[in-house]
Amino acid sequence: MNKRIIYLFFIFSNLLIAESFLIKSKGYLDISTGEIVEADILIIDGKIAEIGLIDESENVTVISLPNLILLPGLMDSHVHIVGNDSKGEESIADSSHMGTVWGVVNAKKTLMAGFTTVRNVGAANYADVALRDAINRGIIEGPTMLVSGPALGITGGHCDHNLLPPEFNYSSEGVVDSPWEARKMVRKNRKYGADLIKFCATGGVMSRNTDVNAKQFTLEEMRAIVDEAHNHGMKVAAHAHGLKGIRAAIEAGVDSIEHASFIDDETIEMAIKNNTVLSMDIFVSDYILGEGIEAGIREESLNKERLVGQKQRENFLNAHRKGATITFGTDAGIFDHGDNAKQFAYMVEWGMTPLESIQASTIRTAQLFGLENIGEIKVGFDADIIGVIENPLNNIRTLEGVAFVMKEGKIYKK
Ligand code: ARG
């Protein structure tokens, strides 16, 4: 038998057993060329089985979306789905159980907004692992999640919890203060189901009493984290605003720098050479300095945001111009989950074409996540497909109101 016959046989046999859909739409956005392709999409068993002009057959459910343009499901490389971050100090009394409950709600909002895959970077008590697994088992609805478990950080650093007074003697689960403690924590995170490792390489905006410019961890500690994680096939994401921390993290071999706010020309070159991806959350600043004030964000954080926000946008523009790989990462959780797509317009305002901003949230994120079968509408890929009412290349903000969501061949929004 030739290949074509084997293939038809494969499709036919699958039609008998699997749930199959034929999506008819205005067309789909080819993510590599920017062309709108007028074609039907056949989905069998959660995968894209055929693209073209396809006749309706009896065994297939037709999904008619004549007013929608389809594109691959969106991805966010930096979210905090577990917990209720935006409510400031009020949430300090929330247990990790409460954080997980919030996570259930947040995961659903994220999926309904068209984000079919996200990377959750930091959660206490492996609540993120539980959420991911509950979604995969079909217990709750949410995006495909890659999760880090507790983020690693130094005592008193951005990834430690500094709001409680000393008599509570509290430190976050991921606090490690030597290369060997760091290795042990990486091993523990892997043991309990983390997909990747997150660590804090500088102070942060939202944490109490940390300096965004101060490097956290020694190069030796960062190297230990990366070596241990890579040894287990896990990627590493480093939170870093200040230059010293960004440089050390790149030197240590991390896969992505989160925020990258103060990155300069030389360090952009360094990132390009080392294949380090930048995940720059350039929308969140407007939230923090706008609604965030009412939501209870502390004065210290507002002041730090005033230092970081504008600079980060300028450096985003520069890094993109110089050819750095930038993914779509938003820090959703500071602002409401489901509003992730608001960042597209900012990425366009700060130098990307609309197509580049969508690629940042599809092909580029898939590459960073190490996932080969998502991020494009292509035969053999997972049927993670969304629909919008306009061509997003003409109006990027159409992505803020996604009308159709399918994840792995299952419809969640229509
Ligand atoms: N989680 C980050 C931090 O606390 C948020 C930074 C937000 N600001 C920004 N301009 N991206 O440091």
XYZ file of C-alpha atoms and ligand atoms in Angstrom:
426
model
C 0.000 0.000 0.000
C 1.252 3.447 -0.694
C 1.442 6.096 1.988
C -1.716 7.891 0.947
C -3.811 4.730 1.256
C -2.356 3.892 4.645
C -3.144 7.430 5.697
C -6.743 7.257 4.461
C -7.125 3.933 6.186
C -5.829 5.512 9.383
C -8.335 8.348 9.120
C -11.185 5.993 8.286
C -10.494 3.595 11.129
C -10.230 6.508 13.504
C -13.519 7.941 12.345
C -15.241 4.822 13.562
C -13.911 4.969 17.084
C -12.909 8.520 17.884
C -14.781 11.749 18.300
C -14.330 13.690 15.094
C -15.068 17.271 14.192
C -14.999 19.143 10.950
C -14.510 22.853 11.521
C -15.711 25.132 8.773
C -14.729 28.768 9.255
C -13.725 31.894 7.369
C -10.201 30.506 7.362
C -7.270 30.148 9.672
C -4.184 32.223 10.261
C -1.046 30.456 9.108
C 1.242 31.435 11.935
C 4.457 31.272 9.911
C 3.362 33.243 6.855
C 0.603 35.486 8.195
C -1.726 34.311 5.411
C -5.368 33.539 6.032
C -5.891 30.069 4.597
C -9.421 29.208 3.541
C -9.670 25.569 4.475
C -11.624 23.159 6.631
C -9.993 21.413 9.529
C -10.704 17.797 10.384
C -10.061 16.793 13.970
C -9.836 13.218 15.061
C -9.102 12.101 18.552
C -7.853 15.474 19.702
C -5.435 15.937 16.818
C -5.573 17.832 13.548
C -5.995 15.041 10.994
C -6.522 16.930 7.760
C -6.630 20.476 6.423
C -8.214 21.357 3.092
C -11.552 21.255 1.370
C -13.147 18.364 3.166
C -16.566 16.838 2.498
C -18.901 16.304 5.415
C -19.263 12.658 6.238
C -21.754 10.958 8.512
C -19.384 10.193 11.316
C -18.188 13.713 11.746
C -19.739 16.527 13.765
C -19.612 19.711 11.747
C -18.752 22.879 13.633
C -19.851 25.795 11.586
C -18.072 29.055 12.386
C -18.637 31.105 9.223
C -17.798 34.401 10.925
C -14.646 33.370 12.685
C -10.960 33.372 11.843
C -9.125 30.528 13.538
C -5.673 30.465 14.989
C -3.692 28.157 17.236
C -4.456 28.311 20.954
C -2.562 31.092 22.704
C 0.105 30.458 25.334
C 1.425 32.461 28.242
C 4.920 31.715 29.529
C 4.453 33.462 32.885
C 1.303 33.130 34.962
C 0.406 32.661 38.616
C -2.813 30.719 38.466
C -2.602 29.410 42.009
C -3.809 31.948 44.578
C -5.272 35.393 44.456
C -2.243 37.656 44.114
C -4.054 40.781 43.072
C -5.688 41.263 46.430
C -2.497 42.380 48.158
C -1.981 41.818 51.855
C -5.540 40.702 52.398
C -4.606 37.332 50.891
C -1.845 36.749 53.446
C -4.267 34.698 55.561
C -5.215 32.429 52.655
C -4.064 28.833 53.078
C -2.603 26.935 50.166
C -5.961 25.110 49.988
C -7.589 28.462 49.371
C -4.913 29.183 46.786
C -5.840 25.993 44.971
C -9.524 26.904 44.988
C -8.635 30.247 43.427
C -6.561 28.259 40.970
C -9.596 26.318 39.777
C -11.407 29.557 39.004
C -8.356 31.196 37.434
C -7.574 28.194 35.243
C -11.024 28.261 33.732
C -10.899 32.016 33.069
C -7.551 31.560 31.358
C -8.805 28.818 29.072
C -11.968 30.731 28.190
C -9.798 33.667 27.142
C -8.174 31.448 24.505
C -5.021 30.473 26.377
C -4.769 26.729 25.907
C -1.278 26.279 27.390
C 0.374 28.207 30.205
C 3.468 27.986 32.334
C 2.838 28.530 36.028
C 5.975 29.888 37.654
C 5.877 29.397 41.400
C 3.303 27.878 43.729
C 3.367 26.723 47.334
C 2.731 23.167 48.418
C 2.640 21.764 44.846
C -0.869 23.139 44.409
C 0.119 23.785 40.777
C 0.898 20.108 40.260
C -2.537 19.194 41.615
C -4.233 21.713 39.334
C -2.328 20.541 36.282
C -3.222 16.933 37.023
C -6.875 17.733 37.757
C -7.088 19.454 34.368
C -5.347 16.576 32.592
C -7.688 14.091 34.229
C -10.724 16.094 33.155
C -11.854 16.860 36.707
C -11.769 20.612 36.111
C -11.476 22.828 33.027
C -8.307 24.733 32.339
C -5.367 25.145 30.001
C -2.606 22.606 29.625
C -0.224 23.612 32.400
C 3.496 23.379 32.812
C 4.283 23.936 36.468
C 7.339 24.729 38.561
C 6.282 23.900 42.107
C 7.810 26.229 44.742
C 10.210 28.750 43.212
C 13.769 28.640 44.509
C 15.140 31.750 46.191
C 17.558 33.042 48.803
C 16.573 33.837 52.382
C 14.843 37.199 52.288
C 14.795 37.274 48.500
C 11.971 37.878 46.049
C 10.996 34.199 46.163
C 10.877 34.202 49.972
C 7.838 35.515 51.771
C 8.817 38.656 53.647
C 5.510 39.995 54.919
C 5.425 38.238 58.277
C 7.415 39.568 61.252
C 10.408 37.569 62.539
C 8.580 35.915 65.429
C 6.689 33.819 62.877
C 10.025 32.471 61.733
C 8.548 31.814 58.321
C 10.387 31.191 55.122
C 9.024 29.951 51.809
C 9.405 26.326 50.815
C 11.803 27.095 47.998
C 14.362 28.964 50.094
C 17.851 27.533 49.614
C 21.163 29.100 50.558
C 23.881 26.997 49.016
C 24.493 25.028 45.821
C 23.713 21.762 47.560
C 20.519 23.004 49.137
C 19.589 24.261 45.695
C 20.240 20.896 44.081
C 18.208 19.188 46.760
C 15.242 21.503 46.159
C 15.400 20.887 42.399
C 15.356 17.156 43.113
C 12.426 17.584 45.477
C 10.444 19.624 42.960
C 11.003 16.956 40.344
C 10.007 14.261 42.822
C 6.658 15.921 43.462
C 5.840 16.496 39.837
C 7.210 19.860 38.683
C 7.832 20.218 34.943
C 10.339 23.044 35.185
C 12.346 25.017 37.723
C 11.822 28.667 38.551
C 14.233 30.695 40.643
C 14.671 34.318 41.608
C 17.913 35.884 40.413
C 17.142 39.430 41.623
C 14.781 41.270 43.937
C 11.315 42.080 42.697
C 8.585 44.637 42.479
C 5.896 42.879 44.475
C 8.034 41.516 47.308
C 8.697 43.400 50.510
C 12.159 44.744 51.221
C 13.932 43.507 48.095
C 15.917 45.525 45.571
C 15.129 44.957 41.883
C 18.767 45.679 41.041
C 20.322 43.332 43.579
C 21.500 39.950 42.355
C 20.123 37.070 44.388
C 22.051 33.791 44.465
C 25.726 33.483 43.601
C 26.733 32.327 40.146
C 27.769 29.055 41.782
C 24.270 28.547 43.183
C 22.636 29.406 39.864
C 24.927 26.958 38.067
C 23.981 24.237 40.531
C 20.268 24.850 39.926
C 20.609 24.811 36.154
C 22.930 21.809 36.072
C 20.649 19.780 38.320
C 17.496 20.772 36.433
C 18.955 20.150 32.986
C 20.280 16.830 34.179
C 16.665 15.821 34.735
C 15.491 17.334 31.470
C 13.787 20.261 33.169
C 13.930 23.804 31.818
C 14.847 26.718 34.055
C 13.139 30.115 34.250
C 14.881 32.887 36.157
C 13.105 35.948 37.513
C 15.483 38.885 36.948
C 15.068 42.646 36.648
C 18.578 43.970 37.361
C 21.509 43.544 35.011
C 23.838 41.617 37.330
C 21.205 38.978 38.007
C 20.206 38.723 34.345
C 23.831 38.254 33.285
C 24.621 35.656 35.938
C 21.473 33.697 35.095
C 22.319 33.676 31.375
C 25.867 32.654 32.200
C 24.531 29.837 34.365
C 22.568 28.588 31.350
C 18.917 29.300 32.162
C 16.353 28.797 29.400
C 14.429 31.997 29.995
C 14.788 35.298 31.763
C 11.492 36.474 33.209
C 10.937 40.268 33.143
C 14.477 41.138 31.884
C 13.632 44.749 32.719
C 17.055 46.395 32.700
C 18.653 44.294 29.970
C 21.257 46.289 27.974
C 22.743 45.863 24.479
C 25.626 43.690 25.546
C 23.375 41.406 27.571
C 20.870 41.132 24.713
C 23.771 39.843 22.576
C 24.662 37.435 25.348
C 21.081 36.136 25.475
C 21.019 35.652 21.704
C 24.330 33.747 21.754
C 23.160 31.496 24.579
C 19.672 30.904 23.138
C 18.167 32.443 26.241
C 14.560 33.426 25.709
C 13.172 36.638 27.190
C 9.704 36.548 28.712
C 8.871 40.222 29.202
C 5.616 41.191 30.909
C 5.171 44.668 29.490
C 1.442 45.045 30.116
C 1.322 44.548 33.878
C 2.917 47.907 34.712
C -0.191 49.790 33.636
C -2.302 47.568 35.847
C -0.024 47.997 38.875
C 0.162 51.775 38.556
C -3.543 52.023 37.695
C -6.075 49.691 39.268
C -3.363 48.082 41.391
C -3.346 51.023 43.739
C -6.975 50.397 44.669
C -6.428 46.640 44.769
C -4.049 47.228 47.673
C -0.588 46.992 46.146
C 1.869 48.373 48.687
C 3.616 51.727 48.308
C 7.054 50.076 48.151
C 5.925 48.014 45.182
C 4.391 50.996 43.425
C 7.680 52.873 43.811
C 9.663 49.978 42.393
C 7.224 49.653 39.523
C 7.854 53.307 38.679
C 11.529 52.398 38.228
C 10.935 49.260 36.202
C 7.861 49.637 33.978
C 8.913 52.191 31.370
C 12.509 50.934 31.176
C 11.276 47.403 30.592
C 9.196 48.535 27.620
C 12.077 50.446 26.081
C 14.316 47.422 26.515
C 11.653 45.144 25.042
C 11.699 47.296 21.924
C 15.480 47.230 21.802
C 15.783 43.488 22.433
C 13.250 42.736 19.732
C 15.017 45.012 17.231
C 18.309 43.305 17.962
C 16.771 39.892 17.294
C 16.302 38.408 20.767
C 13.689 35.679 21.102
C 10.803 37.038 23.150
C 7.855 34.985 24.347
C 4.471 36.123 25.508
C 4.596 36.120 29.306
C 2.281 38.366 31.284
C 2.475 37.730 35.055
C -1.307 37.219 35.098
C -2.307 36.875 38.710
C -1.144 40.384 39.468
C -3.949 41.461 37.120
C -7.029 39.303 36.563
C -6.675 35.963 34.860
C -8.381 36.031 31.494
C -7.019 39.502 30.718
C -3.748 38.020 29.436
C -4.458 39.009 25.820
C -4.334 42.692 26.730
C -0.566 42.414 26.388
C -0.686 41.865 22.607
C -1.504 45.512 21.917
C 1.431 46.568 24.105
C 3.816 44.283 22.243
C 2.665 45.840 18.990
C 2.930 49.350 20.409
C 6.485 48.531 21.494
C 7.827 47.334 18.178
C 6.469 43.945 17.189
C 4.268 43.413 14.174
C 0.907 41.863 15.089
C 2.100 38.578 13.560
C 5.292 38.633 15.646
C 3.302 39.192 18.809
C 1.106 36.185 17.976
C 4.153 34.094 17.140
C 5.547 35.061 20.556
C 2.448 33.478 22.060
C 2.387 30.368 19.854
C 5.480 29.034 18.053
C 8.014 30.770 20.299
C 6.314 29.692 23.511
C 5.969 26.130 22.234
C 9.728 26.124 21.553
C 10.492 27.451 25.023
C 8.148 24.880 26.559
C 9.879 22.136 24.582
C 6.554 21.035 23.081
C 6.633 20.032 19.455
C 2.998 19.402 18.663
C 1.363 22.682 19.642
C 1.512 26.286 18.503
C 0.435 25.840 14.889
C -2.535 24.655 12.913
C -0.834 21.759 11.197
C -1.636 18.114 10.502
C -0.551 15.950 13.432
C -0.630 18.820 15.915
C -2.906 18.918 18.971
C -6.268 20.467 18.153
C -5.761 23.559 20.302
C -7.678 26.059 18.210
C -9.327 29.376 18.938
C -11.582 31.637 16.892
C -11.880 35.427 16.736
C -14.169 37.708 14.796
C -11.547 39.741 12.963
C -8.229 39.036 11.351
C -5.946 39.737 14.336
C -3.331 41.121 11.952
C -5.740 43.966 11.187
C -6.905 44.419 14.758
C -4.755 42.747 17.389
C -7.273 43.597 20.121
C -9.694 41.082 18.652
C -7.663 38.562 20.683
C -9.087 40.156 23.837
C -12.482 38.703 22.982
C -11.933 35.127 21.863
C -15.198 33.576 20.655
C -14.288 29.918 20.196
C -11.983 27.707 22.218
C -11.031 24.120 21.532
C -8.369 22.314 23.508
C -7.129 18.873 22.458
C -10.187 18.440 20.276
C -12.694 19.332 22.967
C -14.856 22.427 22.667
C -14.885 24.712 25.709
C -16.354 27.859 24.242
C -18.544 28.396 21.227
N 6.386 39.569 39.644
C 7.164 40.695 39.229
C 7.878 41.304 40.397
O 7.308 41.372 41.448
C 6.275 41.701 38.604
C 6.947 42.799 37.898
C 5.930 43.652 37.286
N 6.419 44.813 36.636
C 6.819 44.862 35.399
N 7.092 46.007 34.892
N 6.914 43.807 34.675
O 8.988 41.708 40.286
